[in-house]
Coordinates of N, CA, C and O in Angstrom, one line a residue:
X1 N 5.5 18.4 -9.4 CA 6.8 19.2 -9.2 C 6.6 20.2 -8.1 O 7.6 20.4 -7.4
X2 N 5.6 20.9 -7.9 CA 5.3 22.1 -7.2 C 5.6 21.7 -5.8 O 6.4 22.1 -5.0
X3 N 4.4 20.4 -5.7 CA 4.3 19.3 -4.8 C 5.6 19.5 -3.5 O 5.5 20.0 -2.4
X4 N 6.7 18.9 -4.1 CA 8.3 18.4 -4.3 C 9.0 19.9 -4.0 O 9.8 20.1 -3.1
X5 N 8.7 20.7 -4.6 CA 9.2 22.0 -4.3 C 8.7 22.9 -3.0 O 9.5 23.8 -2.5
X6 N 7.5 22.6 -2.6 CA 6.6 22.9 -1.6 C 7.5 22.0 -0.2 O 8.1 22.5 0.7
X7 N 7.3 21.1 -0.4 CA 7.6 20.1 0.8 C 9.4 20.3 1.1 O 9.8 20.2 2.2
X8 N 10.2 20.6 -0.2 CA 11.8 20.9 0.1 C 11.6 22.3 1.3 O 12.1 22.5 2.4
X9 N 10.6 23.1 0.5 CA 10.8 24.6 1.8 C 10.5 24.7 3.2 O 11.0 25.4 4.0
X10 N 9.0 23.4 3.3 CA 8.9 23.4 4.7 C 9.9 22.5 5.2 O 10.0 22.6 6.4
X11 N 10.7 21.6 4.7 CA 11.2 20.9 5.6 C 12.9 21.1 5.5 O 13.5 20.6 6.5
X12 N 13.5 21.7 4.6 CA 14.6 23.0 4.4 C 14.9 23.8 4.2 O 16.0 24.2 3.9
X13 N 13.4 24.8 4.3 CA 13.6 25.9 4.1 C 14.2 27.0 5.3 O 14.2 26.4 6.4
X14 N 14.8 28.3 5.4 CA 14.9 29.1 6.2 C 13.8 30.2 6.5 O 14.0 31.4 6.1
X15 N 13.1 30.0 7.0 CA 11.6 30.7 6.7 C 10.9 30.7 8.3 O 11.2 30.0 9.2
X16 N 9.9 31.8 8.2 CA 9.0 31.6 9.2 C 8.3 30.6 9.1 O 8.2 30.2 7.9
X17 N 7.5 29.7 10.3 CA 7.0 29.0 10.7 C 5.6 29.0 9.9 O 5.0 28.0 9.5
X18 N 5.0 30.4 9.8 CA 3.5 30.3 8.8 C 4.2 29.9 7.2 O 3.8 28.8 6.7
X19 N 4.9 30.3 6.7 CA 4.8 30.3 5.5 C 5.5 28.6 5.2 O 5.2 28.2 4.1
X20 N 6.2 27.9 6.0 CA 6.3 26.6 6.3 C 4.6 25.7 6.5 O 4.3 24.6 6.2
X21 N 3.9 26.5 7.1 CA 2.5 25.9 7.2 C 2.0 26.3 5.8 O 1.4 25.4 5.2
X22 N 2.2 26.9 5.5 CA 1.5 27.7 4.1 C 2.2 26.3 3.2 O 1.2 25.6 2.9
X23 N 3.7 25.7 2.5 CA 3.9 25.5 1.9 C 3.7 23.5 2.1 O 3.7 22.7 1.2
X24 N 3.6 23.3 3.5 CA 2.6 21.8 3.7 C 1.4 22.0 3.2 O 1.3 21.3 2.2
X25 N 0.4 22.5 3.3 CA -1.0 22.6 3.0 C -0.9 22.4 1.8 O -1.5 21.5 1.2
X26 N 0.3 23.8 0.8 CA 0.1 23.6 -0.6 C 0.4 21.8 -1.2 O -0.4 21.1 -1.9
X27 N 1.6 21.4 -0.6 CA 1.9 20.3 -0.6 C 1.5 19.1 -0.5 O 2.0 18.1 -1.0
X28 N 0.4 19.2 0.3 CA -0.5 18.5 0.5 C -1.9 18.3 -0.4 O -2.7 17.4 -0.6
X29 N -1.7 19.7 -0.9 CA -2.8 19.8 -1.7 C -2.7 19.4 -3.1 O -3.5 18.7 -3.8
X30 N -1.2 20.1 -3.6 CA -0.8 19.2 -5.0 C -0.9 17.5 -5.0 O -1.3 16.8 -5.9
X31 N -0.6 17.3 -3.9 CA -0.6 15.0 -3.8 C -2.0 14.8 -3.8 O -2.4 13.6 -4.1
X32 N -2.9 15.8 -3.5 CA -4.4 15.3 -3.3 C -4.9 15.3 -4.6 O -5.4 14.4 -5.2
X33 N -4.5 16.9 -5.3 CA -5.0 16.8 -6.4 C -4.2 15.4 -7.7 O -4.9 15.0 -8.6
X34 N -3.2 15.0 -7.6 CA -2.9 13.6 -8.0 C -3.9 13.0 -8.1 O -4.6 13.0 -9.1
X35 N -4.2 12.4 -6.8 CA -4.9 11.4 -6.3 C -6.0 11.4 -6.7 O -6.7 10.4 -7.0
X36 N -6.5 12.6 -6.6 CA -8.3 12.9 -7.3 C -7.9 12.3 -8.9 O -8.6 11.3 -9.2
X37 N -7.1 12.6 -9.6 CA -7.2 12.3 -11.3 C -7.2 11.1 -11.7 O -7.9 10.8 -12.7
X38 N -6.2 9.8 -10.7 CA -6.8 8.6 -11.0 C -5.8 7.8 -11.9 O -6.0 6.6 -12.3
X39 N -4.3 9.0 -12.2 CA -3.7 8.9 -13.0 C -2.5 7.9 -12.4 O -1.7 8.2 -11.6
X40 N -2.7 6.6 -13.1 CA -1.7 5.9 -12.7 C 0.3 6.5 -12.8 O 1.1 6.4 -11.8
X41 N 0.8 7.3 -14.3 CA 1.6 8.3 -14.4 C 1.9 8.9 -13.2 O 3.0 9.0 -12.6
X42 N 0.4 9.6 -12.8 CA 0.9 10.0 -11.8 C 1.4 9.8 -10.5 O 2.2 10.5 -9.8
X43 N 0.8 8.7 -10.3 CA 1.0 8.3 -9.0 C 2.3 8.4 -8.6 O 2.9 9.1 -7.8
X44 N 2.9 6.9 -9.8 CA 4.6 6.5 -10.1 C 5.6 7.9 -9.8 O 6.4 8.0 -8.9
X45 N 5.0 8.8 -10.7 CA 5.8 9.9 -10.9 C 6.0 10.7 -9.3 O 7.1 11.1 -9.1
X46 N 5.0 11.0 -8.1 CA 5.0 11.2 -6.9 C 5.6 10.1 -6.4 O 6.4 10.7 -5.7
X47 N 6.0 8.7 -6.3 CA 6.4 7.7 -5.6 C 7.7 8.1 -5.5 O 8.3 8.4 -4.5
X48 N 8.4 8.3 -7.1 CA 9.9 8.5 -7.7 C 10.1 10.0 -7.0 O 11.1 10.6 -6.5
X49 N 9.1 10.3 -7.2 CA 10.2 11.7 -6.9 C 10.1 11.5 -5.3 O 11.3 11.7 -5.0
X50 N 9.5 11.2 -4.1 CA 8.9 11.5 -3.3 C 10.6 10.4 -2.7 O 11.4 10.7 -1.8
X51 N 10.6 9.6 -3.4 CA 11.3 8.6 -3.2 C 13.3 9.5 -3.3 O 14.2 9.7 -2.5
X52 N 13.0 9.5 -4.6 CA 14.4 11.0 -4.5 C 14.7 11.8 -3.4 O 15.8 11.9 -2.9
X53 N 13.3 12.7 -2.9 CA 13.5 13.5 -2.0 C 14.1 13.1 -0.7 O 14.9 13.6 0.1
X54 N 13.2 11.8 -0.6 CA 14.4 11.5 0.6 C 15.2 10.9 0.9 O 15.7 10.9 2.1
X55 N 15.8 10.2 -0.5 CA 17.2 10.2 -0.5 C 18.1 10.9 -0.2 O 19.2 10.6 0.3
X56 N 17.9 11.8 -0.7 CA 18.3 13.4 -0.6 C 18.4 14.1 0.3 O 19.2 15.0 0.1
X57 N 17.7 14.0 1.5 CA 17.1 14.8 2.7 C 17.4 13.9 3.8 O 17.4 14.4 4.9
X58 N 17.6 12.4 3.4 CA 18.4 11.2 4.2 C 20.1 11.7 4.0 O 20.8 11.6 5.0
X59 N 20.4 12.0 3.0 CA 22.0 12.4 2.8 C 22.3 13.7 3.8 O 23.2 13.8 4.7
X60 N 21.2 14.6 3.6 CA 21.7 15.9 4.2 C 21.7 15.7 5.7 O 22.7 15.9 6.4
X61 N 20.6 15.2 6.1 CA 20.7 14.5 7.6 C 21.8 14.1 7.9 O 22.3 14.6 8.8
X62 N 22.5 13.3 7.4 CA 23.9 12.0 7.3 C 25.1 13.3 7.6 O 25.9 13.4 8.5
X63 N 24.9 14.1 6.8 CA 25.8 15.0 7.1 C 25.9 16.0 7.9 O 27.0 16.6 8.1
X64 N 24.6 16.4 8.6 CA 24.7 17.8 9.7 C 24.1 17.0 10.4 O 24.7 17.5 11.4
X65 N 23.2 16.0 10.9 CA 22.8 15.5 12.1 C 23.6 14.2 12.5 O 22.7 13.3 12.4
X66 N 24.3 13.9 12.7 CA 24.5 12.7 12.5 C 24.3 11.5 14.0 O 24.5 10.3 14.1
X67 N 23.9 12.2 14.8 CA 23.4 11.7 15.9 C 21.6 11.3 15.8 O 21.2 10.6 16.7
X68 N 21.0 11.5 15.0 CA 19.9 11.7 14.7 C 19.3 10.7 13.6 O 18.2 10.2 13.4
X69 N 20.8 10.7 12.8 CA 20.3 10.0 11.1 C 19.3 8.5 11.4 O 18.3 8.4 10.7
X70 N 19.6 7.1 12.5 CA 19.0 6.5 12.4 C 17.6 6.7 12.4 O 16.7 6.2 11.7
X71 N 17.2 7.8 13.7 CA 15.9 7.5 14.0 C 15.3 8.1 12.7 O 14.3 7.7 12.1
X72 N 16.1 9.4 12.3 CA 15.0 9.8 11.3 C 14.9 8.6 9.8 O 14.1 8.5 9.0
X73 N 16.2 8.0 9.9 CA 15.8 7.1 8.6 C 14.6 5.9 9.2 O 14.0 5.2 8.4
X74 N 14.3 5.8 10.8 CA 13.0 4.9 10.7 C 12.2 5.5 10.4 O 11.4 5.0 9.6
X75 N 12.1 6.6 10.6 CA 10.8 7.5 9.9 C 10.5 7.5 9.0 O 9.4 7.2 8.6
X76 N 11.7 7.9 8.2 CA 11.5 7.5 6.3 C 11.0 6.4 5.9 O 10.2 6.2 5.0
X77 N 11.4 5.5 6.6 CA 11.5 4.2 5.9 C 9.5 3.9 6.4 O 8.6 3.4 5.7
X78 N 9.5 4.2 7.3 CA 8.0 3.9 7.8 C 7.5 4.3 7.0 O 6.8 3.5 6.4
X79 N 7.7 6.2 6.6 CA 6.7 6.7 5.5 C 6.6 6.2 4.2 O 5.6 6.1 3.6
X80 N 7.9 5.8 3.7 CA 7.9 5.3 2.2 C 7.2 4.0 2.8 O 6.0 4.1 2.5
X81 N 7.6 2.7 3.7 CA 6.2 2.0 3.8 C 4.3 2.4 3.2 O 3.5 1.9 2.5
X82 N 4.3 3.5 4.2 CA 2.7 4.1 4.4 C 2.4 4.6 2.5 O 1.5 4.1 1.8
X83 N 3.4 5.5 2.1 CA 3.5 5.9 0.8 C 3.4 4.9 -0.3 O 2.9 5.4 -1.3
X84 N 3.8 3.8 -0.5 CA 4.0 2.9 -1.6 C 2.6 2.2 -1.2 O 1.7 2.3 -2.1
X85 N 2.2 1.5 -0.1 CA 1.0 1.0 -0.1 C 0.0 2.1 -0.4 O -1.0 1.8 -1.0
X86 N 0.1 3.0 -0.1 CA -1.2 4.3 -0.6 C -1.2 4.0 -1.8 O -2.1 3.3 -2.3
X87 N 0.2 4.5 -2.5 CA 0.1 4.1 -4.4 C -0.5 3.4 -4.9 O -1.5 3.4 -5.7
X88 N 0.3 2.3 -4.1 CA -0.4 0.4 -5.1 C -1.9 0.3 -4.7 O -2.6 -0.3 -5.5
X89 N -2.6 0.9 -3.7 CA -3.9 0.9 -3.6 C -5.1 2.1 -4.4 O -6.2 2.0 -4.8
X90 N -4.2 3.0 -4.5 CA -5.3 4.0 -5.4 C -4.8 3.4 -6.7 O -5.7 3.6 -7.5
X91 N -3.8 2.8 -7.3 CA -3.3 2.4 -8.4 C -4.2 1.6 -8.9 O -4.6 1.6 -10.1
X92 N -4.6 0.4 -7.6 CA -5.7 -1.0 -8.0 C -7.1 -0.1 -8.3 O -8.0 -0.5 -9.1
X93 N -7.2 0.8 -7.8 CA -8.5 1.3 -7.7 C -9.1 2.1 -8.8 O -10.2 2.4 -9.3
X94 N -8.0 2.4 -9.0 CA -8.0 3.8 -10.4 C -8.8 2.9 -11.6 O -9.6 3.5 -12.3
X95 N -8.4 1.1 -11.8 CA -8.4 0.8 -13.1 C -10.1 0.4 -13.1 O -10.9 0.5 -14.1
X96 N -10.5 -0.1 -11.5 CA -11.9 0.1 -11.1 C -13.0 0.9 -11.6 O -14.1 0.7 -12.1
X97 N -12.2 2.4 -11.0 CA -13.2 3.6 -11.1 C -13.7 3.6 -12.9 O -14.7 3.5 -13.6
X98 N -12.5 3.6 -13.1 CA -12.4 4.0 -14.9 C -13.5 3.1 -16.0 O -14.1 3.5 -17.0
X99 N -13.4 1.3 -15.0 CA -14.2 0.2 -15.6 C -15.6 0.5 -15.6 O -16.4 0.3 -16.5
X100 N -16.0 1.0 -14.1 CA -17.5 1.3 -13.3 C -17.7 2.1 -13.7 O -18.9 2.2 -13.4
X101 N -17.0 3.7 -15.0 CA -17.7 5.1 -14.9 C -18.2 4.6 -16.5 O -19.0 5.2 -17.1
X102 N -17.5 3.6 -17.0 CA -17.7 3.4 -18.5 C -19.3 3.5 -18.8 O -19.8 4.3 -19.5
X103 N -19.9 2.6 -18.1 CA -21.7 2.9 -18.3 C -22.3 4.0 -18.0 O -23.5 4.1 -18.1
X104 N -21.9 4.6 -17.8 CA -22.4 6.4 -18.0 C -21.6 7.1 -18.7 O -21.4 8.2 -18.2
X105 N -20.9 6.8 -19.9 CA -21.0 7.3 -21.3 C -21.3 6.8 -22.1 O -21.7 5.7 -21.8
X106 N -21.3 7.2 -23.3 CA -22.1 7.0 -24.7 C -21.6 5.4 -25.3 O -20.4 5.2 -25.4
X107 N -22.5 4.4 -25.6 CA -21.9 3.5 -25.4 C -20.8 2.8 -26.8 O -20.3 1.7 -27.1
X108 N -21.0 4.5 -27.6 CA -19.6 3.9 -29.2 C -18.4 3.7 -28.6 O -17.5 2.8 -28.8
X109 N -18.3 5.1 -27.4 CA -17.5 5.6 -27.1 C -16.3 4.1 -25.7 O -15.1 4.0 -25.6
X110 N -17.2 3.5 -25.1 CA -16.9 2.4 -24.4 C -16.6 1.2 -24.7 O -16.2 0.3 -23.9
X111 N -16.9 0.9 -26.3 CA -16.4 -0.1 -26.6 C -15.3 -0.2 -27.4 O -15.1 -1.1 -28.2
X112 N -14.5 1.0 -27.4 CA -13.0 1.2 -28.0 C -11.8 0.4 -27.2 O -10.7 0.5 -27.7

């Protein structure tokens, strides 16, 4: 959520230029920490909302740029490309890590 909240200010916010750097980094840093946990929930949950956002930020465009709207929807659409295969790949990978960490616990505990 922070994530999503971070990324609405640098990219609608009315603000200086550092604190727009300040709120990508955080931004970036909430999606990282996602990505570290392995949590498939999670992932979904950044796709949807990430996915909201720029429906949302595709609309606002539509309405104050409108000379502009296609190229930036190639953009989007590129990014949600890049974004959805990141997902489905740390997604495949997550169920990996979790299979491979099983032998370095207790082994009652691994065969539940």
């Amino acid at each position: 959520m922070m994530a999503l909240l971070a990324l609405g200010q640098a990219c609608w916010g009315n603000c200086r230029p550092s604190v727009r750097v300040l709120a990508v980094y955080s931004a970036l840093m909430c999606l990282a920490g996602v990505a570290i946990t392995g949590s498939r929930g999670g992932y979904l949950s950044v796709v949807f909302g990430l996915g909201a956002f720029a429906v949302l930020s595709l609309w606002a465009v539509q309405l104050t740029y409108r000379s502009r709207f296609w190229l930036i929807f190639a953009g989007v659409l590129a990014g949600a490309v890049v974004i959805l295969g990141g997902a489905l790949f740390f997604m495949s990978q997550s169920e990996t890590i979790r299979a491979g960490s099983c032998k370095y616990t207790i082994p009652p505990i691994c065969a539940r």
